[in-house]
CSV table of C-alpha atoms in Angstrom, one decimal:
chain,number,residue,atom,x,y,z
A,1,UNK,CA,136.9,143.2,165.8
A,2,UNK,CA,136.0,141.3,169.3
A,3,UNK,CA,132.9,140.2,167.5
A,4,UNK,CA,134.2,139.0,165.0
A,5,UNK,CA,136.8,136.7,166.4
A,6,UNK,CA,134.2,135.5,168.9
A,7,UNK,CA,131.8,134.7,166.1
A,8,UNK,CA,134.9,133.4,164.2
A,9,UNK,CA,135.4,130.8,166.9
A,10,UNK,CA,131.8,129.9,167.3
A,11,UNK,CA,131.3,128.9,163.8
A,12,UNK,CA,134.8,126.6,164.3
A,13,UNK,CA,133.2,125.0,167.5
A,14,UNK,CA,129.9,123.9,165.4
A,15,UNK,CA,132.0,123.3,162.3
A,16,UNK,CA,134.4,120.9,164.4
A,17,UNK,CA,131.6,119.2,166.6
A,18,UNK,CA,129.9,118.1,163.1
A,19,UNK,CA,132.6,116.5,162.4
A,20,UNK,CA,134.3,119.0,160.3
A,21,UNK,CA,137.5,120.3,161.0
A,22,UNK,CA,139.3,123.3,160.8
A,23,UNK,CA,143.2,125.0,160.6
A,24,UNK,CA,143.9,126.6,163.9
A,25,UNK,CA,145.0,130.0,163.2
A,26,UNK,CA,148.8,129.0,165.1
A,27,UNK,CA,149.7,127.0,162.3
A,28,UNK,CA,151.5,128.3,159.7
A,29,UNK,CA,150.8,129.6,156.4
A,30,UNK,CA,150.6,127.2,153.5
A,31,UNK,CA,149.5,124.5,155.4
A,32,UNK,CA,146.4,122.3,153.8
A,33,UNK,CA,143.2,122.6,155.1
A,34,UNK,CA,139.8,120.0,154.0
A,35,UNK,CA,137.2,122.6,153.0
A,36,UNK,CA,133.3,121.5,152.7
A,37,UNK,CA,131.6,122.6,149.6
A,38,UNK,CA,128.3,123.2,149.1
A,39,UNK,CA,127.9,119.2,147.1
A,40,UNK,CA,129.4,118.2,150.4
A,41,UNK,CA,132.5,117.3,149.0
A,42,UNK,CA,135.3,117.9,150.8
A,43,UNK,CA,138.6,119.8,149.2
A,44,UNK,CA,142.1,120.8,149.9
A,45,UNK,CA,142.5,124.4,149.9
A,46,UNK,CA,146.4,125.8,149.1
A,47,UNK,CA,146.1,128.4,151.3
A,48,UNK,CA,143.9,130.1,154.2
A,49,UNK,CA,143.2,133.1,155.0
A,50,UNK,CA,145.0,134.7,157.9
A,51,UNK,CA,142.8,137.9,158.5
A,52,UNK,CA,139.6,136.8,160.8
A,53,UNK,CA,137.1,139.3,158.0
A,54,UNK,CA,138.6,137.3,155.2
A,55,UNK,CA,137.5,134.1,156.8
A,56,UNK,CA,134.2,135.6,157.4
A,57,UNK,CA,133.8,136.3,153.5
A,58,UNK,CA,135.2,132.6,153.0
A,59,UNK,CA,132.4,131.1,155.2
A,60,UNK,CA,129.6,133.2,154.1
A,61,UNK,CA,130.3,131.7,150.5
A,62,UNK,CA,130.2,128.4,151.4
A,63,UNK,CA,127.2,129.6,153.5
A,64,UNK,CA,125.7,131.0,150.3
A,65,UNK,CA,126.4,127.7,148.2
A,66,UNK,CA,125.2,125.7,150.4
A,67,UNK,CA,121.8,127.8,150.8
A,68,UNK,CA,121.7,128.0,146.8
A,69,UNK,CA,121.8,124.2,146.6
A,70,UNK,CA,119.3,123.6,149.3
A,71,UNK,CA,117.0,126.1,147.7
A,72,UNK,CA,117.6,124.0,144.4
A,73,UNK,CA,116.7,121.1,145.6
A,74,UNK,CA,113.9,122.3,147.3
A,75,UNK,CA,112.3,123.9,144.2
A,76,UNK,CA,113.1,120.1,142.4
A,77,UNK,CA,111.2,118.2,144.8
A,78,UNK,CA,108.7,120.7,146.5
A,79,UNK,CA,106.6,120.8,143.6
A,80,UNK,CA,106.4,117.4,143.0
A,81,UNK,CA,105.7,116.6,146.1
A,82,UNK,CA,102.9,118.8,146.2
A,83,UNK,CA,101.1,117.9,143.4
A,84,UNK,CA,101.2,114.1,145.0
A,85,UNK,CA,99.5,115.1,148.4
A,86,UNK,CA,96.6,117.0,145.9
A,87,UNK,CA,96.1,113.7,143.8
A,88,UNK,CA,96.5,111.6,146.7
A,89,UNK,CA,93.6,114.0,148.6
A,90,UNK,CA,91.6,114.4,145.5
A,91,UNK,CA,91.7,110.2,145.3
A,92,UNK,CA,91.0,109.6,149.2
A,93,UNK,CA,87.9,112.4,148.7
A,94,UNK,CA,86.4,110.7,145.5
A,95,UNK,CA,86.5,107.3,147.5
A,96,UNK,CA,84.9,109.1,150.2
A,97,UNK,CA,82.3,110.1,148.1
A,98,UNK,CA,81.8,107.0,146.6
A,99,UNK,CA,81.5,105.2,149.8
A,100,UNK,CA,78.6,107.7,151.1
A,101,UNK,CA,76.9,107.4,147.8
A,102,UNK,CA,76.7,103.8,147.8
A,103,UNK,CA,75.9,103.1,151.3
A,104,UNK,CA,73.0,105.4,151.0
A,105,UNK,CA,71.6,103.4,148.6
A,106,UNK,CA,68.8,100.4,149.3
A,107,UNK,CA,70.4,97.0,149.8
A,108,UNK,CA,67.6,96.3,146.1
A,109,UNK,CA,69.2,99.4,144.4
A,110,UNK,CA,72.8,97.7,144.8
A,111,UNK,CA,71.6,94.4,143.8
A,112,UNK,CA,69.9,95.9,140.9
A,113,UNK,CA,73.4,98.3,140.1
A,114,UNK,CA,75.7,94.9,140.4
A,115,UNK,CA,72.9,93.1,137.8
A,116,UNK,CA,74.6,93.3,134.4
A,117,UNK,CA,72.9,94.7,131.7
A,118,UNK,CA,69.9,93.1,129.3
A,119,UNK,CA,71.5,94.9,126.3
A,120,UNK,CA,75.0,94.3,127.2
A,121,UNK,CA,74.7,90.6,128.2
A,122,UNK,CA,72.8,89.4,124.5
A,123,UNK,CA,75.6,91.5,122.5
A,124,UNK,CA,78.2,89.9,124.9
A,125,UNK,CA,76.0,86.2,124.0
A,126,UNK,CA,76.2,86.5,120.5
A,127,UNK,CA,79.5,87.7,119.9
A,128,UNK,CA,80.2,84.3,122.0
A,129,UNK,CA,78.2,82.4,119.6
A,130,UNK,CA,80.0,84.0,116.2
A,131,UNK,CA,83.0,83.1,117.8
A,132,UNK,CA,82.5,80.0,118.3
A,133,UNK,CA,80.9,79.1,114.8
A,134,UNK,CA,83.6,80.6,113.4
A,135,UNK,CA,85.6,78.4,114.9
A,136,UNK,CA,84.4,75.5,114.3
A,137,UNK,CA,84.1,77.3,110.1
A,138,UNK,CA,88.2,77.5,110.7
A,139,UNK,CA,88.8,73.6,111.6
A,140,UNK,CA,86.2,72.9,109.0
A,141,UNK,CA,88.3,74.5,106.2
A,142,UNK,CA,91.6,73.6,107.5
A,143,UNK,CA,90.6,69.8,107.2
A,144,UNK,CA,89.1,70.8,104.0
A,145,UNK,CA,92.3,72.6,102.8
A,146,UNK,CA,94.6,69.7,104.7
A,147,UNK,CA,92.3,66.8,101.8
A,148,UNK,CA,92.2,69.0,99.0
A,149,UNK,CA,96.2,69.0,99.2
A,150,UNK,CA,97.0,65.8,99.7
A,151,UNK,CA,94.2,64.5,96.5
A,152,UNK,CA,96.8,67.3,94.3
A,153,UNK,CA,99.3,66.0,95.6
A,154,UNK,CA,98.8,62.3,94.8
A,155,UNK,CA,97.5,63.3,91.6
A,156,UNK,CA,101.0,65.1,90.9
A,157,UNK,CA,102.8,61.5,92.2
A,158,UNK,CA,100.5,59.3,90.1
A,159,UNK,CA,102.0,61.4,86.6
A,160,UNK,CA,101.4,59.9,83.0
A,161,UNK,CA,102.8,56.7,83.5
A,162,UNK,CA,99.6,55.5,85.7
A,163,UNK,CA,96.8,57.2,83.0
């Protein structure tokens, strides 16, 4: 029972010097006491337990939430965080091997790697050409579209009177 009382007034020492306080056992029954939860909220409980091993089993509980919500946030986060650091090793070790790759190249191998290629730069020359003759076949036909409306349209205005 000594132990228990001493390890009764322990927890209240490190309870109260986190800022947390807690009903002295002199005061009387009924009294209100702030309880912290598990969320960290903080309650009013009705009544406290007056028996040292029934404040033991009270403690341990919130002990036991708080633990259980640690643990759930831990198994929330952990993994994500995890699978960051690998993609964020697996990116710095592909740079890595980038970097040694290139630099053990010739400074005329690099030149010729940055050259774009034949193939790629006469597709890329013509498509520029089609575009631009089809541009040029657009305006064509919109001012070919633009007359050819406004000859019906004076045709319609002129009307029988003028044949």
């Amino acid at each position: 029972m000594a132990d228990k009382i001493e390890w009764v007034k322990k927890i209240k020492g490190i309870i109260q010097s986190k800022g947390g306080s807690v009903k002295s056992s002199n005061t009387p029954e009924g009294g209100s006491m702030r309880q912290s939860h598990s969320d960290g909220s903080l309650d009013t409980m009705a009544r406290r337990p007056a028996d040292p091993e029934e404040e033991l089993r009270w403690m341990s509980q919130e002990v036991r939430g708080y633990v259980e919500a640690v643990l759930n946030s831990l198994a929330a986060n952990v993994p994500k965080a995890i699978v960051l650091c690998q993609v964020e090793k697996a990116k710095e070790d592909m740079l890595n091997q980038l970097y040694s790759s290139i630099s053990s190249q010739s400074n005329a191998r690099i030149e010729e790697l940055l050259q774009e290629d034949h193939n790629a730069k006469r597709r890329r020359e013509k498509a520029q050409k089609q575009s631009t003759l089809l541009s040029k076949l657009t305006r064509q036909l919109s001012v070919h579209d633009n007359r050819a409306a406004a000859a019906s349209y004076s045709d319609d205005t002129s009307g029988p009177e003028d044949q």
